[in-house]
XYZ file of C-alpha atoms in Angstrom:
779
model
C 31.852 20.150 -29.656
C 33.236 17.587 -27.311
C 31.081 16.671 -24.219
C 34.188 15.831 -22.259
C 36.159 18.647 -22.572
C 36.340 20.565 -19.254
C 34.830 23.961 -18.690
C 37.275 26.793 -19.496
C 37.059 30.700 -19.120
C 39.097 33.064 -21.677
C 40.853 35.946 -20.383
C 37.695 37.799 -20.090
C 36.157 35.459 -17.756
C 33.820 34.247 -20.439
C 32.850 30.689 -19.695
C 33.387 28.122 -22.667
C 32.624 24.149 -23.139
C 29.201 25.163 -22.036
C 26.393 22.821 -23.330
C 23.635 24.123 -25.115
C 20.978 21.955 -27.325
C 18.795 22.816 -30.343
C 15.424 21.332 -30.965
C 13.060 19.499 -29.092
C 12.734 15.526 -29.604
C 9.470 15.000 -27.416
C 7.423 14.499 -30.499
C 9.694 13.635 -33.135
C 11.504 11.417 -31.337
C 14.889 12.800 -33.133
C 18.455 13.062 -31.010
C 19.196 16.745 -29.788
C 21.931 18.549 -31.403
C 24.461 19.613 -29.002
C 26.275 22.782 -29.000
C 29.143 23.587 -27.174
C 31.114 27.185 -27.244
C 34.773 26.297 -27.038
C 37.564 28.396 -26.043
C 40.016 30.148 -28.934
C 43.219 29.196 -29.281
C 45.693 30.656 -26.547
C 48.983 32.039 -26.903
C 51.724 30.160 -25.312
C 53.988 32.993 -23.527
C 56.796 30.241 -23.052
C 57.191 29.228 -26.481
C 57.625 31.664 -29.273
C 54.833 31.748 -31.805
C 52.937 28.898 -30.587
C 49.096 28.339 -29.621
C 47.234 26.046 -27.605
C 43.872 24.973 -28.935
C 41.332 23.731 -26.615
C 40.090 20.722 -28.817
C 41.607 17.340 -29.341
C 42.860 16.212 -33.012
C 40.376 13.843 -33.021
C 37.447 16.513 -32.546
C 39.161 18.512 -35.558
C 38.986 15.647 -37.714
C 35.527 14.244 -37.033
C 33.270 17.208 -36.493
C 31.652 18.790 -39.455
C 31.553 22.125 -38.377
C 35.442 22.077 -37.962
C 35.936 20.898 -41.683
C 37.106 24.272 -43.260
C 39.563 24.639 -40.329
C 40.907 21.302 -40.423
C 41.319 21.727 -44.087
C 43.432 24.811 -43.558
C 45.542 23.228 -40.802
C 46.313 20.698 -43.366
C 47.986 22.779 -46.052
C 49.476 25.128 -43.527
C 51.125 21.889 -41.743
C 52.170 20.153 -45.265
C 53.493 23.574 -46.275
C 55.897 23.947 -43.390
C 54.407 26.686 -41.773
C 52.666 25.063 -39.059
C 53.631 22.095 -36.991
C 51.369 20.257 -34.320
C 52.561 18.927 -31.437
C 51.974 18.520 -27.434
C 52.682 21.794 -25.630
C 55.006 20.064 -23.114
C 57.029 18.416 -26.300
C 57.832 22.218 -27.403
C 59.602 23.084 -24.049
C 62.972 20.958 -24.610
C 64.252 22.926 -28.064
C 63.329 26.268 -25.753
C 64.895 25.141 -22.878
C 67.846 24.459 -25.034
C 68.443 27.944 -26.490
C 69.653 27.074 -30.115
C 70.789 30.099 -32.104
C 71.126 30.457 -35.909
C 74.849 29.689 -36.073
C 75.027 26.771 -33.783
C 76.002 22.929 -34.713
C 72.958 21.305 -33.071
C 72.782 17.404 -32.751
C 69.390 15.970 -31.883
C 70.261 12.287 -30.344
C 66.938 10.372 -30.888
C 64.967 12.886 -33.255
C 61.946 10.769 -34.686
C 59.333 11.662 -35.330
C 60.966 15.058 -35.636
C 58.685 17.641 -34.179
C 61.284 19.248 -31.660
C 63.989 18.814 -34.865
C 61.634 21.132 -36.872
C 62.111 23.841 -33.915
C 65.653 23.234 -34.039
C 65.815 23.628 -37.598
C 63.538 26.590 -38.051
C 66.033 28.305 -35.848
C 69.384 27.380 -37.521
C 67.562 28.134 -40.774
C 67.603 31.464 -40.469
C 70.076 34.072 -41.439
C 72.546 35.545 -38.889
C 73.127 38.219 -40.630
C 71.334 40.201 -43.877
C 74.155 39.661 -46.348
C 73.678 36.006 -45.753
C 72.909 33.196 -48.623
C 72.229 30.716 -46.723
C 72.209 29.511 -43.176
C 75.184 28.934 -40.812
C 74.065 26.844 -38.448
C 72.717 22.941 -39.150
C 70.774 20.249 -37.336
C 72.335 16.457 -37.258
C 69.115 14.767 -36.812
C 69.790 10.907 -35.538
C 67.769 8.042 -34.575
C 68.877 4.138 -34.418
C 65.687 3.046 -36.439
C 65.926 3.649 -39.942
C 62.151 3.317 -40.418
C 61.753 6.153 -37.992
C 64.350 8.053 -39.952
C 62.385 8.110 -42.926
C 59.507 9.807 -40.767
C 62.089 12.629 -40.095
C 62.698 13.188 -43.976
C 58.908 13.449 -44.232
C 58.655 16.057 -41.469
C 62.006 18.259 -41.941
C 61.487 18.257 -46.062
C 58.497 20.603 -45.183
C 61.172 23.527 -44.076
C 63.435 23.239 -47.170
C 66.468 23.679 -45.370
C 70.354 22.471 -46.836
C 71.593 22.153 -43.236
C 70.064 19.295 -41.714
C 71.597 15.913 -42.036
C 69.719 12.499 -41.205
C 71.336 9.474 -40.039
C 70.609 6.379 -38.529
C 72.634 4.930 -35.435
C 72.385 3.774 -32.054
C 72.631 7.105 -30.290
C 74.859 5.953 -27.258
C 77.473 5.084 -30.001
C 77.417 8.189 -31.815
C 81.045 9.174 -33.009
C 83.204 12.000 -32.151
C 83.921 13.125 -35.111
C 87.958 14.277 -35.252
C 89.155 17.493 -37.282
C 91.372 16.071 -39.885
C 93.048 19.241 -40.319
C 93.595 20.045 -36.501
C 93.526 16.501 -34.426
C 94.051 18.403 -31.540
C 90.945 20.603 -31.769
C 89.461 20.889 -28.186
C 86.417 18.023 -26.952
C 83.191 17.882 -28.897
C 81.621 18.977 -32.220
C 78.249 20.474 -31.184
C 77.026 23.854 -29.845
C 74.076 22.150 -28.681
C 72.851 18.412 -27.998
C 69.111 17.447 -27.347
C 69.063 14.038 -25.616
C 65.076 12.953 -25.502
C 65.777 9.793 -24.643
C 63.436 6.595 -24.757
C 61.438 6.240 -21.867
C 58.304 4.321 -20.415
C 56.040 7.604 -21.537
C 53.948 7.616 -18.463
C 53.523 11.135 -18.696
C 51.026 10.858 -21.403
C 48.719 9.002 -19.690
C 46.210 11.415 -19.841
C 45.728 10.560 -23.478
C 47.115 7.318 -23.820
C 44.891 5.331 -21.118
C 46.447 2.239 -22.268
C 50.024 2.908 -20.801
C 48.394 3.747 -17.308
C 46.799 0.232 -17.718
C 49.663 -1.885 -18.220
C 52.144 0.033 -16.440
C 55.086 -1.708 -14.334
C 58.361 -0.556 -12.717
C 60.075 -3.558 -15.320
C 60.323 -0.604 -18.192
C 61.749 2.197 -15.686
C 64.306 0.350 -14.437
C 65.686 -1.263 -17.973
C 65.084 1.687 -19.227
C 67.434 3.466 -16.863
C 71.078 2.600 -17.913
C 70.180 3.327 -21.552
C 69.009 6.683 -21.228
C 72.448 7.327 -18.872
C 74.421 6.108 -21.343
C 72.785 8.416 -24.305
C 73.308 11.422 -21.915
C 76.598 10.648 -21.216
C 77.388 10.256 -24.955
C 75.647 13.426 -25.796
C 77.974 15.581 -22.755
C 80.795 13.937 -24.979
C 79.890 15.090 -28.144
C 79.204 18.839 -26.832
C 81.566 21.757 -26.810
C 82.850 23.227 -23.766
C 80.695 25.782 -23.248
C 77.761 24.392 -24.738
C 74.338 22.848 -23.624
C 72.726 19.725 -23.306
C 69.252 19.370 -22.828
C 67.970 15.670 -21.187
C 63.793 15.090 -21.516
C 61.705 12.495 -21.005
C 57.897 12.354 -21.010
C 57.602 10.561 -18.000
C 57.309 11.173 -14.688
C 59.444 8.295 -12.886
C 62.480 9.540 -11.141
C 64.277 6.549 -12.247
C 64.029 7.486 -15.730
C 64.616 11.341 -14.580
C 66.439 12.496 -11.212
C 68.480 9.564 -10.899
C 69.913 9.980 -14.468
C 70.938 13.718 -13.727
C 72.215 12.885 -10.506
C 74.521 10.166 -12.066
C 75.458 12.657 -14.902
C 76.426 14.972 -12.357
C 78.354 12.394 -10.085
C 80.273 10.810 -13.276
C 81.157 14.032 -14.687
C 82.602 15.319 -11.529
C 82.518 19.338 -12.315
C 82.494 18.874 -16.020
C 78.611 19.513 -16.085
C 76.287 22.084 -14.209
C 72.544 22.305 -13.966
C 71.270 25.922 -15.381
C 67.449 26.981 -14.046
C 65.767 28.162 -17.379
C 62.806 29.631 -15.335
C 63.752 32.960 -15.422
C 63.992 32.985 -19.312
C 60.443 31.105 -19.485
C 57.736 33.547 -18.251
C 54.432 31.640 -17.870
C 55.887 28.278 -17.504
C 54.459 26.224 -14.426
C 56.991 23.714 -13.777
C 57.657 21.836 -10.369
C 61.286 21.704 -8.917
C 62.899 18.452 -9.075
C 63.201 15.935 -6.769
C 65.855 15.574 -4.321
C 64.573 12.095 -2.852
C 62.822 9.556 -4.183
C 62.061 5.657 -3.443
C 63.442 2.958 -5.584
C 60.620 -0.062 -6.021
C 61.029 -3.265 -7.978
C 58.114 -4.796 -9.242
C 57.864 -8.560 -7.915
C 55.688 -9.353 -10.899
C 57.907 -10.974 -13.636
C 57.781 -9.870 -16.991
C 56.183 -13.048 -18.322
C 53.341 -12.571 -15.843
C 52.700 -9.383 -17.010
C 52.956 -10.104 -20.663
C 50.708 -13.144 -20.325
C 47.622 -10.510 -18.697
C 48.543 -8.473 -21.508
C 47.337 -11.118 -24.132
C 44.755 -12.456 -21.888
C 43.222 -9.148 -21.595
C 43.935 -7.529 -25.262
C 41.152 -6.626 -27.604
C 41.459 -9.629 -29.929
C 41.524 -11.993 -27.005
C 38.206 -10.296 -25.548
C 36.529 -10.641 -28.741
C 37.689 -14.323 -29.216
C 36.235 -15.046 -25.671
C 33.120 -13.501 -26.586
C 32.684 -15.323 -29.714
C 33.504 -18.541 -27.915
C 30.742 -17.753 -25.340
C 27.959 -17.137 -27.745
C 28.622 -20.019 -29.696
C 28.533 -22.390 -26.922
C 25.420 -20.625 -25.428
C 23.511 -21.437 -28.872
C 24.984 -25.055 -29.222
C 23.652 -25.807 -25.435
C 20.183 -23.914 -26.507
C 19.722 -26.208 -29.739
C 21.110 -29.238 -28.009
C 18.358 -28.698 -25.295
C 15.472 -27.991 -27.658
C 16.434 -31.244 -29.633
C 16.458 -33.443 -26.802
C 13.020 -31.791 -25.169
C 11.284 -33.123 -28.462
C 12.346 -36.568 -28.123
C 12.288 -37.911 -24.912
C 9.393 -38.504 -22.497
C 9.115 -36.806 -19.444
C 10.302 -39.324 -17.602
C 13.467 -39.640 -19.513
C 13.586 -35.875 -19.567
C 13.822 -35.687 -15.480
C 16.694 -38.296 -15.800
C 18.297 -36.626 -18.582
C 17.928 -33.349 -16.748
C 19.515 -34.629 -13.349
C 22.221 -35.615 -15.369
C 22.682 -32.413 -17.459
C 23.113 -30.769 -14.198
C 25.052 -33.033 -12.824
C 27.651 -32.381 -16.044
C 27.277 -29.046 -16.215
C 28.186 -28.554 -12.273
C 31.245 -30.368 -12.736
C 32.115 -28.893 -15.950
C 31.030 -25.420 -14.352
C 33.416 -26.624 -11.380
C 36.440 -27.591 -13.729
C 36.569 -24.775 -15.449
C 36.513 -22.365 -12.351
C 39.525 -24.646 -11.248
C 41.253 -24.138 -14.625
C 40.596 -20.062 -14.331
C 41.974 -19.995 -11.074
C 44.847 -22.056 -11.972
C 45.212 -19.490 -14.850
C 44.617 -16.209 -12.936
C 47.410 -13.693 -12.161
C 47.857 -13.229 -8.523
C 44.961 -11.764 -6.743
C 46.993 -8.287 -6.248
C 46.383 -7.847 -9.954
C 42.570 -8.201 -9.913
C 42.188 -5.343 -7.003
C 39.869 -3.165 -8.282
C 40.659 -0.420 -5.351
C 42.908 1.822 -7.443
C 41.383 5.065 -6.349
C 43.005 7.419 -3.844
C 43.955 5.979 -0.658
C 42.462 6.733 2.669
C 45.334 8.540 3.603
C 48.577 10.277 1.895
C 50.750 9.382 4.872
C 53.644 7.620 4.133
C 52.814 4.190 5.759
C 49.471 4.232 4.356
C 51.177 4.577 0.401
C 54.059 2.009 1.489
C 51.295 -0.559 2.449
C 49.143 0.053 -0.833
C 52.652 -0.393 -2.856
C 53.298 -3.965 -1.081
C 49.923 -4.809 -1.688
C 50.229 -4.172 -5.295
C 53.583 -6.308 -5.127
C 56.096 -3.670 -5.396
C 59.103 -3.992 -2.966
C 60.983 -0.789 -1.891
C 64.880 -0.765 -1.318
C 66.399 1.762 1.190
C 69.624 1.632 -0.617
C 71.709 -0.720 -2.870
C 73.141 -2.800 0.080
C 69.429 -4.137 0.441
C 69.284 -5.281 -3.050
C 69.652 -9.446 -3.251
C 72.730 -10.097 -5.317
C 70.839 -11.513 -7.936
C 68.653 -8.323 -8.983
C 71.861 -6.093 -8.457
C 72.333 -6.459 -12.440
C 69.001 -4.695 -12.631
C 68.542 -2.123 -9.682
C 71.749 -0.423 -9.998
C 73.339 1.979 -7.571
C 73.005 4.816 -9.969
C 68.987 4.475 -9.169
C 69.264 5.588 -5.700
C 68.915 9.369 -4.576
C 71.928 11.286 -3.634
C 72.880 12.516 -0.096
C 71.155 15.230 1.127
C 74.559 17.468 0.989
C 75.263 15.891 -2.392
C 71.706 16.866 -3.552
C 71.874 20.653 -2.350
C 75.477 20.632 -4.251
C 73.779 18.874 -7.463
C 70.958 21.400 -7.597
C 68.171 18.915 -8.589
C 65.744 21.675 -7.974
C 66.450 23.018 -11.397
C 65.147 20.443 -13.292
C 61.627 20.918 -14.784
C 58.659 18.754 -13.749
C 55.690 20.191 -16.090
C 52.939 18.072 -14.575
C 49.602 17.548 -16.760
C 47.068 19.379 -14.336
C 49.519 22.570 -14.104
C 48.958 23.861 -17.835
C 46.637 21.492 -19.334
C 49.304 19.281 -21.215
C 50.819 16.274 -20.594
C 53.725 15.437 -18.229
C 57.225 16.136 -19.056
C 60.462 16.265 -17.303
C 63.416 18.643 -18.695
C 66.580 19.218 -17.383
C 69.336 21.559 -18.847
C 73.498 20.987 -18.631
C 75.993 23.481 -19.066
C 79.653 22.101 -20.100
C 82.172 23.994 -18.229
C 85.233 21.545 -19.118
C 85.831 18.773 -20.812
C 84.926 15.119 -19.230
C 88.143 13.566 -17.431
C 88.974 10.174 -19.158
C 87.576 8.032 -16.326
C 83.999 9.864 -17.172
C 84.673 9.184 -20.782
C 85.512 5.453 -19.977
C 82.441 4.943 -17.807
C 80.035 6.170 -21.002
C 81.715 3.740 -23.376
C 81.529 0.994 -21.036
C 77.673 1.861 -20.133
C 77.124 2.042 -24.127
C 78.832 -1.271 -24.419
C 76.605 -2.859 -21.734
C 73.511 -1.689 -23.306
C 74.734 -2.981 -26.790
C 71.276 -4.487 -28.476
C 72.314 -8.485 -28.844
C 73.263 -9.063 -32.377
C 70.308 -10.999 -34.504
C 70.227 -14.926 -34.345
C 72.638 -16.411 -37.154
C 74.349 -12.914 -37.231
C 78.088 -12.486 -36.494
C 78.166 -9.402 -34.042
C 81.625 -8.299 -35.886
C 79.764 -8.919 -39.379
C 80.692 -5.540 -40.273
C 83.107 -5.160 -43.767
C 85.898 -3.376 -41.885
C 85.504 -5.959 -39.022
C 84.168 -3.126 -36.932
C 81.067 -3.930 -34.522
C 77.707 -2.736 -36.142
C 74.817 -1.630 -33.438
C 71.723 -3.148 -34.133
C 68.456 -1.020 -33.013
C 67.404 0.087 -29.280
C 63.676 0.515 -29.926
C 62.740 -3.031 -29.443
C 59.096 -2.020 -30.103
C 59.819 -1.197 -33.767
C 62.620 -3.611 -34.668
C 59.878 -5.984 -36.643
C 57.617 -3.119 -38.067
C 56.611 -2.960 -41.376
C 56.727 0.180 -43.247
C 52.732 0.683 -42.885
C 53.278 -0.050 -39.284
C 56.340 2.411 -39.108
C 53.669 5.270 -40.621
C 51.135 4.186 -37.993
C 53.609 4.793 -34.940
C 54.398 8.282 -36.621
C 50.564 9.117 -36.616
C 50.381 8.046 -32.725
C 52.908 10.021 -31.552
C 51.283 12.669 -30.732
C 53.198 14.204 -28.449
C 55.997 13.608 -30.462
C 58.038 11.804 -28.255
C 60.388 8.490 -28.596
C 58.513 6.135 -25.926
C 59.448 2.439 -25.403
C 56.448 -0.012 -23.943
C 58.555 -3.032 -23.601
C 62.296 -3.224 -23.910
C 64.964 -5.817 -23.209
C 67.005 -5.537 -19.761
C 70.413 -6.163 -18.952
C 71.020 -8.541 -16.583
C 74.801 -7.728 -16.317
C 76.478 -7.645 -12.626
C 78.255 -4.690 -13.371
C 78.557 -2.165 -10.410
C 79.049 1.149 -11.957
C 80.653 2.355 -8.477
C 83.695 0.300 -9.709
C 84.689 3.076 -11.587
C 84.669 5.175 -8.664
C 87.659 3.237 -7.028
C 90.109 4.497 -9.771
C 92.243 6.262 -7.959
C 93.466 10.285 -9.050
C 96.996 9.134 -10.036
C 95.196 6.385 -12.162
C 92.930 9.038 -13.525
C 95.833 11.238 -14.116
C 97.298 8.689 -16.126
C 94.398 8.143 -17.868
C 93.718 11.835 -19.147
C 97.455 11.422 -20.445
C 96.685 8.705 -22.490
C 92.946 9.855 -23.292
C 93.453 10.474 -27.113
C 95.293 6.714 -27.199
C 92.390 5.142 -25.458
C 89.902 6.312 -27.161
C 91.704 5.531 -30.709
C 91.493 2.063 -29.634
C 87.975 2.067 -28.798
C 85.955 -0.061 -31.007
C 82.626 1.742 -29.843
C 82.894 4.942 -30.740
C 85.665 5.490 -33.172
C 85.205 2.808 -35.659
C 81.834 2.219 -38.010
C 78.549 2.615 -35.638
C 75.788 2.071 -38.358
C 72.798 1.076 -37.588
C 70.402 -1.812 -38.591
C 70.198 -2.024 -42.249
C 68.015 -0.214 -44.491
C 64.366 -1.829 -45.391
C 63.704 -2.044 -48.904
C 59.837 -2.484 -50.149
C 59.700 -5.664 -52.050
C 63.429 -5.168 -53.247
C 63.336 -1.571 -54.391
C 64.707 1.531 -53.338
C 63.208 4.370 -50.954
C 64.609 6.743 -54.041
C 66.779 9.433 -52.489
C 66.390 7.587 -48.837
C 68.980 5.123 -48.152
C 72.837 4.403 -47.277
C 74.480 5.682 -49.906
C 76.728 8.319 -49.662
C 77.013 11.574 -50.731
C 79.970 11.958 -53.215
C 80.975 15.103 -55.739
C 79.268 15.576 -58.797
C 81.420 14.471 -61.735
C 83.284 17.482 -63.120
C 81.968 16.749 -66.949
C 78.227 17.188 -65.361
C 79.095 20.886 -65.003
C 79.984 22.386 -68.137
C 76.464 22.262 -70.206
C 74.715 23.238 -67.104
C 76.765 26.203 -66.794
C 76.159 27.266 -70.263
C 72.540 26.359 -70.180
C 71.443 28.226 -66.671
C 74.490 30.521 -66.894
C 75.979 29.350 -63.460
C 78.117 32.480 -62.070
C 81.853 31.845 -60.777
C 80.742 32.044 -57.435
C 78.434 28.669 -57.527
C 79.891 26.780 -55.097
C 80.199 23.184 -56.988
C 81.581 21.545 -54.257
C 78.425 22.191 -52.290
C 76.678 20.266 -55.200
C 76.521 16.390 -54.280
C 75.153 13.039 -55.836
C 74.548 9.840 -53.849
C 76.751 7.023 -54.653
C 74.694 4.606 -56.406
C 75.924 5.082 -60.049
C 75.015 7.469 -62.417
C 73.633 10.691 -60.725
C 69.788 11.322 -60.956
C 69.913 14.261 -58.447
C 72.063 16.563 -57.665
C 71.272 18.155 -53.860
C 72.468 21.054 -52.611
C 74.273 21.001 -49.173
C 75.032 23.574 -46.858
C 78.282 24.657 -45.956
C 78.045 23.229 -42.065
C 76.823 19.889 -43.346
C 79.372 19.714 -45.848
C 82.166 20.349 -43.028
C 80.809 17.166 -41.486
C 81.075 15.166 -44.602
C 84.574 16.522 -44.680
C 85.104 15.251 -41.341
C 84.467 11.739 -42.285
C 80.891 11.199 -40.919
C 79.857 9.107 -43.688
C 82.397 6.848 -42.908
C 81.582 6.408 -39.245
C 77.082 5.985 -39.413
C 74.437 5.236 -41.734
C 73.347 8.509 -43.939
C 69.501 8.713 -44.506
C 69.137 11.914 -46.255
C 70.677 15.459 -46.393
C 70.369 18.708 -48.436
C 67.672 19.538 -50.719
C 67.292 18.400 -54.588
C 68.883 21.202 -56.379
C 69.053 19.285 -60.566
C 66.968 16.653 -61.337
C 67.526 14.727 -64.509
C 65.116 15.043 -67.204
C 64.529 13.375 -70.569
C 62.673 16.064 -72.505
C 62.733 16.324 -76.283
C 64.158 19.834 -77.433
C 66.055 20.098 -73.958
C 69.488 21.369 -74.466
C 70.708 19.498 -71.136
C 70.025 16.582 -69.291
C 68.908 18.099 -66.256
C 66.443 20.657 -64.855
C 65.856 23.071 -61.826
C 63.832 21.439 -58.880
C 61.539 23.376 -56.647
C 63.340 22.494 -53.171
C 66.596 24.213 -53.892
C 65.703 26.749 -56.255
C 65.595 30.021 -53.775
C 69.388 28.793 -53.431
C 70.052 27.845 -56.970
C 68.868 31.017 -58.624
C 70.902 33.386 -56.853
C 73.976 32.071 -59.106
C 71.883 31.715 -62.028
C 72.487 34.656 -64.740
C 70.210 33.152 -67.163
C 66.882 31.797 -67.634
C 65.402 33.502 -64.457
C 62.695 35.953 -64.617
C 61.222 38.595 -62.184
C 57.530 38.658 -62.136
C 54.954 40.700 -60.445
C 52.791 39.592 -57.551
C 49.543 39.041 -60.298
C 52.451 37.337 -62.733
C 53.745 35.044 -60.115
C 50.068 34.442 -58.686
C 48.860 33.119 -62.565
C 52.070 31.083 -62.663
C 50.436 28.539 -60.392
C 47.674 27.932 -62.957
C 46.743 24.457 -63.698
C 48.251 22.404 -66.510
C 49.722 24.272 -69.802
C 49.435 27.944 -69.341
C 48.959 30.149 -72.340
C 51.224 33.307 -72.563
C 48.294 35.541 -73.028
C 47.569 34.965 -69.512
C 50.476 37.243 -68.665
C 51.612 40.686 -68.652
C 52.948 41.464 -71.897
C 56.700 42.042 -70.610
C 56.612 38.700 -68.398
C 55.257 36.581 -71.546
C 58.026 38.729 -73.673
C 60.392 37.501 -71.334
C 59.497 33.675 -71.384
C 59.084 33.599 -75.192
C 62.910 34.473 -75.509
C 63.473 31.317 -73.681
C 64.251 27.411 -75.442
C 62.647 24.752 -74.331
C 63.702 23.774 -70.674
C 63.490 24.701 -66.982
C 63.813 28.411 -65.904
C 63.158 30.221 -62.777
C 60.580 33.096 -61.646
C 61.249 34.988 -58.719
C 58.507 37.347 -56.967
C 59.283 40.789 -57.244
C 60.958 42.403 -54.085
C 62.225 38.501 -53.606
C 64.589 38.456 -56.092
C 67.732 38.131 -53.319
C 65.894 37.045 -50.374
C 66.291 33.485 -50.141
C 64.627 32.899 -46.615
C 61.031 33.582 -47.674
C 61.297 31.312 -50.848
C 59.264 33.303 -53.210
C 61.096 31.352 -55.871
C 58.738 28.947 -58.847
C 60.534 26.453 -61.214
C 58.428 26.718 -64.851
C 58.888 24.402 -67.801
C 59.229 26.522 -71.330
C 57.256 24.239 -73.719
C 57.925 23.712 -77.251
C 54.427 25.891 -77.872
C 53.702 29.482 -76.094
C 52.959 27.868 -73.099
C 54.468 27.279 -69.674
C 53.988 24.436 -67.097
C 54.890 24.865 -63.515
C 56.882 22.001 -61.927
C 55.475 22.590 -58.486
C 53.600 19.914 -56.361
C 50.167 21.070 -55.284
C 51.318 21.207 -51.585
C 53.752 23.987 -52.071
C 51.488 25.592 -54.753
C 48.825 25.669 -51.950
C 51.397 26.799 -49.429
C 52.879 29.666 -51.993
C 49.164 31.120 -52.457
C 48.844 31.088 -48.436
C 51.912 33.445 -48.522
C 50.279 35.347 -51.691
C 47.501 35.855 -49.673
C 49.281 37.281 -46.496
C 51.263 39.767 -49.031
C 48.062 41.097 -50.703
C 46.348 41.784 -47.356
C 49.544 43.378 -45.601
C 49.747 45.649 -48.629
C 46.279 46.755 -48.580
C 46.607 47.401 -44.821
C 49.418 49.868 -45.551
C 47.560 51.527 -48.262
C 44.957 51.894 -45.782
C-alpha cells in the first residue's frame, strides 16, 4: 500500500511490507498495480486498551482498499469509542496513573487526546452503586481557540465532570477552600504538564521542523516550561503526582527543567521511575550531563532564510525566471528579423556584454543577500567519527558556541542562557536520580520522540520555592497588546495574554487546521517570544534559612498579596465569529437555575425528590436556553470560586433545552447529552424497551407506532406531546454504558428520535456488539 513503509515481521515471523505487482505493462503500456501486505494492528502492552497501526493516516485516507476501514474508524472516533493519537503521546497519562476518584488538572490540554485518556479514567464508577463519577478533569489552555478544540474532542465522551478553562498555565490559581481556609496546599491529586516545546521529537513525520530547527526556541521556552511545571507542583496535593512531558529530545527543555525543579523545591518533590509498572516500554534513561549550546545566528537571519526559502517565495522565483526567459527569447526573435548581419554581430556583442554585466551584478546581489556560508553546508550526513572533538568541530562549523558553565556566558546573553540550563554536578545528579526520566526514541518502538518525568510531592513547597515560581511566571508574562493597558481588567488586576505566539493571530479556520495538524497531539511552539531579562534565578539561593523561616511564617499573607496567582488571571478575550456567539461556548459563568423553572419540569417529567437541582446550571447570558448537568466535583470547584479567577469555556452536559413546539406543556425538552444521567431521576415519560424496539427507535423521520411491539407502542400512546426517554432493557440503572435515547412524541401516532446521526451510528455499534455477545453466549 505504501512503498515507503519499512518491512516488518509479525509475531509468527511472517514478513509484511513485501511489494508485489499485478499485471504486465509491457504490451499495454499501463502502469503496474502494486500490492503490499501490511502488518496487522498490534497491542501496545504498556497502554491499556491501545493498539498501534502499521499505516500512516494519509494512506488510510487515500487508499481505496481501506475505505471501509476508514469509514468505520471515523464512526468509532466521532462516537467516542476510539481516540487516535501518537503512540508515545499516550504515555504521559499512563505514567501519571490517575484513579477514578482523582481530581486531575491538565495544564496545557489542547487539542485534547491526553485529556480524553484522563477523562475516560475519572468518568468510570468507583463503586457499582455510583450514579455519577467521583473524579473530575480540569482541562486548561491559554488559547481560547485551542480550547474550542478541547470542547469538540471531549464532548465525544459525554462526561459531566470535565471543566474547560482558558488561562496561561503559569498563572493557574491556587483555589482556597472557603469553608476551610487552613486546608493543606494543593487542590489536585494529579497534574499533567505537557508543556509547549520545540517539537524536535516529531521530526520523523514533520520533516520541516528539522529543516528549520535552531537552538533559540529551546532557550526561550526553557523558562516558560519551568514556570508551568513549578506552578503545577504548587497546585498538587501532598502525596499527589506531577507528570512533566515534551515532544522534544533537547535536554535544555527536559532534564534541565527537571533538575531545576528538584533544586528549587529542595526535597518537596522526588522523581519516580515507572518502568517496572509498564512492561514492554522501551525508554532510555534520563541524562545526567549535557552540553549547553548557543546558536550564533540571530533570529532575524533565521527568519529571513525561512522567508526566502518558503514555498511561496520559491514559486514566485520560478515564475519570475520563466517570464524573464520568455521575454529574452521574444526579444531575440524580434531583433533577428529586423537587423542586418553586421548589426546583428554588433548587437550580439553589446547584448552579451550587457548580459555578463547583469549576471555579474545579480551574482553580487545574491552574494550580499545570502546567509552565512555555514547555512549553505550540504554535508549534514553522519560525521566521519562520533568522538567528542569531531562533534565539537561540526557544531562550531554550523555556528554553535558551547558554554561549559554559567561563568562563561557573556553578560549580554545571560538573560537567554540561564544558570538553570546547565547540568548538575555529578553528586547532585546522583541524588536527583535523573536516570528515572523516560526518553522514548523514535527507532526504539517505531514511534515519535518523547520525554516524560514523574514527580511525587512528598511535602508542601517552601515559601522560597513558591516565590521563585511566581517570580518566574511574572518574568515570562507575555507582553500586553499594543494600545492596551496591562492592568485593564475590570477589577484592576493583570490579565495575561496568550503564551502560544504561533496561534495568537490565527483565525477560527486556522485553529481547525492546527487541530488537524497536531497528529502527535502535542502543543508545540515554532517561534516564540524570548525574555531578555537579566534576572538570575540563583539570586533566590542567597536567602538565608532565617529568612526562609520568616517567609514560611508569613506565607499565606504573601500569597494573598500576590497579584499573579490570587486575583483574576483570565486568558485572552474569546473570539466571536463576525459578531456572533459560539453557542454554549463563551466566557459567561455558570449560575444556578431560576427556581421558577423547576416547578413545571418536575411535574411534567416526574422529577424525584433526590433530583440534584443544585447540579443543574445555566450560563449567565440572560434567559437560560440550556440547562447543564454539572458533576459534583466540578460543582465543588465552582463553589470554591474558580469562575472568578479565570475564563470558563465549557463544562457539564446539556440536560434540558428550550424548545418551542405546539402542543407541548413545558418549554424545555430532554437532550441526548445528559439523558443517561437525567433519566435516573425521572418517574414519568420514561419507557424501557427491548433491544429490537430500542433499535427501531433510530429509524429516520417520523416512526409510526406499528413499527414497534404492542406493549412498547401502547406505552408511547399514553404520552402527551413532548420529549421522553427510552432505556434499553437491562441498562435502566446503568449510567456508564449510555444505552439511552431521547424521543419526541408527535401529535399523531408517531415518534421522532432526537439523536444526532453520529450518536446513532455509535449506538448501532453498541447494539451489534450486544447481539454478537448474546449469540456467543447461546452457542
